[in-house]
Short mmCIF file of C-alpha atoms in Angstrom, two decimals:
data_model
loop_
_atom_site.label_atom_id
_atom_site.label_comp_id
_atom_site.label_asym_id
_atom_site.label_seq_id
_atom_site.Cartn_x
_atom_site.Cartn_y
_atom_site.Cartn_z
CA ALA A 1 -130.96 -118.76 -94.63
CA GLN A 2 -132.44 -119.62 -98.52
CA SER A 3 -129.45 -118.32 -101.24
CA VAL A 4 -130.54 -117.32 -104.90
CA SER A 5 -127.83 -117.34 -107.54
CA GLN A 6 -128.44 -115.64 -111.26
CA HIS A 7 -125.85 -116.20 -113.53
CA ASN A 8 -126.23 -113.64 -116.09
CA HIS A 9 -125.36 -109.82 -114.34
CA HIS A 10 -125.95 -108.07 -118.05
CA VAL A 11 -127.68 -109.02 -121.08
CA ILE A 12 -127.93 -107.46 -124.08
CA LEU A 13 -130.64 -108.17 -126.79
CA SER A 14 -132.31 -106.95 -129.77
CA GLU A 15 -135.96 -106.38 -130.21
CA ALA A 16 -138.05 -109.70 -131.07
CA ALA A 17 -134.83 -111.77 -129.54
CA SER A 18 -135.91 -114.27 -126.74
CA LEU A 19 -135.01 -114.14 -123.72
CA GLU A 20 -133.82 -116.66 -120.93
CA LEU A 21 -132.47 -115.44 -117.31
CA GLY A 22 -131.15 -118.20 -115.31
CA CYS A 23 -131.80 -118.48 -111.17
CA ASN A 24 -131.07 -120.90 -109.13
CA TYR A 25 -131.94 -121.27 -105.14
CA SER A 26 -130.11 -123.40 -102.52
CA TYR A 27 -132.62 -126.20 -100.88
CA GLY A 28 -134.05 -125.30 -97.45
CA GLY A 29 -136.88 -126.98 -97.47
CA THR A 30 -140.53 -126.16 -99.32
CA VAL A 31 -139.68 -123.00 -101.01
CA ASN A 32 -141.93 -120.21 -103.21
CA LEU A 33 -140.16 -118.70 -105.91
CA PHE A 34 -140.73 -115.36 -107.47
CA TRP A 35 -139.24 -112.78 -110.17
CA TYR A 36 -139.43 -108.74 -109.63
CA VAL A 37 -138.96 -106.58 -112.47
CA GLN A 38 -137.63 -102.62 -111.71
CA TYR A 39 -138.12 -100.40 -114.77
CA PRO A 40 -135.39 -97.48 -114.73
CA GLY A 41 -136.92 -95.04 -112.21
CA GLN A 42 -139.39 -96.97 -110.79
CA HIS A 43 -139.77 -99.30 -107.71
CA LEU A 44 -139.68 -103.09 -107.67
CA GLN A 45 -142.78 -105.18 -108.50
CA LEU A 46 -143.86 -108.73 -108.96
CA LEU A 47 -143.63 -110.39 -112.68
CA LEU A 48 -144.70 -113.60 -111.46
CA LYS A 49 -144.74 -116.48 -108.47
CA TYR A 50 -144.70 -120.28 -108.20
CA PHE A 51 -146.14 -121.66 -105.10
CA SER A 52 -147.33 -125.31 -105.99
CA GLY A 53 -149.16 -127.13 -109.05
CA ASP A 54 -147.92 -126.40 -112.60
CA PRO A 55 -144.18 -125.82 -112.49
CA LEU A 56 -144.72 -123.58 -115.67
CA VAL A 57 -146.00 -120.00 -114.69
CA LYS A 58 -147.43 -117.14 -116.58
CA GLY A 59 -146.95 -113.63 -115.55
CA ILE A 60 -147.51 -110.57 -116.91
CA LYS A 61 -146.26 -108.63 -119.96
CA GLY A 62 -145.70 -112.22 -121.87
CA PHE A 63 -143.19 -113.37 -119.16
CA GLU A 64 -143.14 -117.06 -117.90
CA ALA A 65 -140.99 -119.37 -116.06
CA GLU A 66 -140.14 -122.78 -115.09
CA PHE A 67 -139.78 -124.38 -111.62
CA ILE A 68 -137.41 -127.41 -112.20
CA LYS A 69 -137.21 -128.95 -108.54
CA SER A 70 -134.79 -131.91 -109.56
CA LYS A 71 -132.26 -128.61 -111.06
CA PHE A 72 -133.44 -126.42 -108.01
CA SER A 73 -134.04 -123.56 -111.15
CA PHE A 74 -137.20 -121.06 -111.69
CA ASN A 75 -135.80 -119.76 -115.08
CA LEU A 76 -137.28 -116.50 -116.47
CA ARG A 77 -138.50 -116.68 -120.21
CA LYS A 78 -140.03 -114.69 -123.02
CA PRO A 79 -140.42 -115.26 -126.34
CA SER A 80 -139.52 -111.95 -127.92
CA VAL A 81 -138.52 -108.89 -126.01
CA GLN A 82 -139.11 -105.43 -126.51
CA TRP A 83 -137.44 -102.29 -125.69
CA SER A 84 -140.00 -101.76 -122.96
CA ASP A 85 -138.40 -104.59 -121.27
CA THR A 86 -135.53 -102.87 -120.36
CA ALA A 87 -135.01 -103.21 -116.64
CA GLU A 88 -133.50 -104.98 -113.80
CA TYR A 89 -134.74 -108.54 -113.13
CA PHE A 90 -134.46 -110.29 -109.62
CA CYS A 91 -135.14 -113.58 -108.63
CA ALA A 92 -136.29 -114.41 -105.10
CA VAL A 93 -137.32 -117.22 -102.74
CA ASN A 94 -138.60 -117.41 -99.69
CA GLY A 95 -140.16 -120.48 -97.37
CA GLY A 96 -137.77 -122.94 -95.76
CA ASP A 97 -135.67 -121.61 -93.40
CA SER A 98 -135.87 -118.11 -94.57
CA GLY A 99 -139.86 -118.03 -93.07
CA TYR A 100 -141.63 -115.45 -95.18
CA ALA A 101 -138.97 -112.81 -95.58
CA LEU A 102 -137.74 -112.78 -99.71
CA ASN A 103 -134.27 -113.96 -100.50
CA PHE A 104 -133.17 -111.90 -103.58
CA GLY A 105 -130.67 -112.67 -106.30
CA LYS A 106 -128.21 -110.28 -106.98
CA GLY A 107 -130.04 -109.26 -110.35
CA THR A 108 -129.64 -109.01 -114.26
CA SER A 109 -129.70 -106.07 -115.90
CA LEU A 110 -131.30 -106.55 -119.62
CA LEU A 111 -130.98 -104.22 -121.87
CA VAL A 112 -133.23 -104.15 -125.50
CA THR A 113 -131.55 -102.39 -128.03
CA PRO A 114 -134.31 -101.56 -131.30
CA ASP B 1 -151.45 -92.52 -104.75
CA THR B 2 -152.06 -95.55 -102.34
CA GLY B 3 -148.59 -96.88 -102.43
CA VAL B 4 -145.92 -97.15 -100.16
CA SER B 5 -144.44 -94.10 -99.24
CA GLN B 6 -140.63 -93.38 -98.05
CA ASP B 7 -139.14 -90.13 -96.66
CA PRO B 8 -136.53 -88.54 -97.12
CA ARG B 9 -135.86 -90.04 -100.93
CA HIS B 10 -132.75 -88.92 -100.35
CA LYS B 11 -130.47 -88.21 -97.33
CA ILE B 12 -126.58 -87.24 -96.91
CA THR B 13 -124.67 -87.24 -94.03
CA LYS B 14 -121.63 -86.81 -92.75
CA ARG B 15 -119.87 -90.08 -90.90
CA GLY B 16 -120.79 -90.36 -87.12
CA GLN B 17 -124.50 -88.72 -87.35
CA ASN B 18 -127.74 -90.46 -87.04
CA VAL B 19 -130.65 -90.49 -89.51
CA THR B 20 -134.06 -91.79 -89.52
CA PHE B 21 -135.77 -93.20 -92.38
CA ARG B 22 -139.94 -93.08 -92.37
CA CYS B 23 -142.40 -95.40 -94.42
CA ASP B 24 -145.67 -95.22 -94.69
CA PRO B 25 -147.33 -98.83 -96.09
CA ILE B 26 -150.62 -99.31 -97.66
CA SER B 27 -153.07 -99.00 -95.25
CA GLU B 28 -154.54 -102.71 -94.87
CA HIS B 29 -151.15 -104.42 -94.96
CA ASN B 30 -150.31 -105.39 -91.71
CA ARG B 31 -146.73 -107.16 -92.55
CA LEU B 32 -143.82 -104.40 -93.38
CA TYR B 33 -140.36 -105.09 -94.36
CA TRP B 34 -137.21 -103.22 -94.61
CA TYR B 35 -134.58 -103.99 -96.89
CA ARG B 36 -131.27 -102.41 -97.92
CA GLN B 37 -129.75 -102.43 -101.60
CA THR B 38 -126.08 -101.58 -103.02
CA LEU B 39 -124.88 -100.59 -106.27
CA GLY B 40 -124.66 -104.28 -108.17
CA GLN B 41 -126.58 -105.89 -105.76
CA GLY B 42 -130.65 -107.38 -105.09
CA PRO B 43 -132.28 -106.16 -101.81
CA GLU B 44 -130.96 -107.70 -98.71
CA PHE B 45 -133.72 -108.42 -95.87
CA LEU B 46 -132.97 -106.28 -92.70
CA THR B 47 -136.11 -106.95 -90.84
CA TYR B 48 -139.96 -107.06 -90.98
CA PHE B 49 -142.75 -106.45 -88.59
CA GLN B 50 -146.42 -108.17 -88.41
CA ASN B 51 -148.53 -105.03 -86.61
CA GLU B 52 -146.21 -103.74 -84.46
CA ALA B 53 -144.41 -106.73 -83.33
CA GLN B 54 -140.78 -107.09 -85.31
CA LEU B 55 -141.20 -110.81 -85.99
CA GLU B 56 -137.65 -111.45 -87.20
CA LYS B 57 -133.94 -109.32 -87.78
CA SER B 58 -131.12 -110.30 -90.08
CA ARG B 59 -127.69 -110.53 -89.21
CA LEU B 60 -126.85 -107.50 -91.31
CA LEU B 61 -129.04 -105.43 -88.69
CA SER B 62 -125.83 -104.41 -86.44
CA ASP B 63 -126.43 -102.70 -83.19
CA ARG B 64 -126.47 -99.34 -84.81
CA PHE B 65 -129.52 -100.29 -86.55
CA SER B 66 -132.98 -99.89 -84.89
CA ALA B 67 -136.52 -100.29 -86.79
CA GLU B 68 -139.95 -99.57 -84.93
CA ARG B 69 -143.51 -99.68 -85.82
CA PRO B 70 -145.49 -98.46 -82.54
CA LYS B 71 -148.95 -98.22 -83.64
CA GLY B 72 -148.51 -100.95 -86.88
CA SER B 73 -148.87 -98.22 -89.47
CA PHE B 74 -145.59 -96.33 -90.17
CA SER B 75 -142.13 -97.71 -89.56
CA THR B 76 -138.92 -95.94 -88.75
CA LEU B 77 -135.55 -96.98 -89.39
CA GLU B 78 -132.84 -95.54 -87.55
CA ILE B 79 -129.15 -95.56 -87.99
CA GLN B 80 -126.64 -94.33 -85.39
CA ARG B 81 -123.26 -93.50 -85.72
CA THR B 82 -123.34 -93.75 -89.38
CA GLU B 83 -120.57 -95.10 -91.27
CA GLN B 84 -119.57 -94.86 -94.96
CA GLY B 85 -120.61 -98.58 -95.59
CA ASP B 86 -124.06 -97.71 -94.70
CA SER B 87 -124.36 -95.94 -98.15
CA ALA B 88 -127.00 -97.99 -99.95
CA MET B 89 -130.58 -97.42 -100.60
CA TYR B 90 -133.44 -98.53 -98.11
CA LEU B 91 -136.33 -100.03 -99.17
CA CYS B 92 -139.67 -100.54 -97.45
CA ALA B 93 -142.08 -103.18 -98.31
CA SER B 94 -145.41 -103.89 -97.40
CA THR B 95 -147.64 -106.91 -97.66
CA ARG B 96 -151.12 -108.26 -95.77
CA GLY B 97 -150.60 -111.38 -93.63
CA GLU B 98 -150.93 -113.96 -95.98
CA ASN B 99 -147.98 -115.40 -97.24
CA THR B 100 -148.54 -114.60 -101.36
CA GLY B 101 -145.18 -113.45 -101.56
CA GLU B 102 -146.06 -110.16 -103.36
CA LEU B 103 -144.06 -107.20 -101.59
CA PHE B 104 -145.34 -103.78 -102.81
CA PHE B 105 -142.20 -101.70 -102.79
CA GLY B 106 -141.78 -97.85 -101.79
CA GLU B 107 -139.28 -96.14 -104.17
CA GLY B 108 -136.79 -96.36 -101.52
CA SER B 109 -134.68 -93.86 -99.40
CA ARG B 110 -131.15 -93.47 -100.55
CA LEU B 111 -128.64 -92.61 -98.23
CA THR B 112 -125.20 -90.84 -98.86
CA VAL B 113 -122.60 -91.03 -95.97
CA LEU B 114 -119.69 -88.72 -96.59
#
């Protein structure tokens, strides 16, 4: 099955700082890549996804991610974070030998301070 | 609210007891997923259904776990002879048949085994 590795478990940033969260996946054929977010007290929701085409994907709330096939990476970025971005961020992959089931990374906890 | 609903939200039980969780997906969604999430980890795939058919089960799903979706609508996840290691958040998610990767998650059922 596909596996996902997220490098940063806890990140603390000040408002207006730039954000980049790392995500790497194991190879297993054609894959689809996702970032999910879980705000405090809320359920998981989709932030953005990549299936094919332009490797730079834009999602909600100013987030974007870049698929770099040669590096098996799908890093999440935001130029200027806000306090409301405080949340848990999960990278996920499906396809290849994992079929439709999403395989999630361990998550990165982001705290944005005022 | 027309989102995914799970019941109960929190269950405390003694080791050795059986517990059952229920998930009501979004009405037009024919795929339903169960995940387990423990502290500091991302959601781990357990099983999924397309309509009433259980199409995939993770190795994490031991013989003590069983899931059903008898009429292709709601689903139940039963854990028999609970162990302390079963303590976790059990997440349900649903989606339409096509592989958009956008899973709609419920708020989860938290199990505490004493």
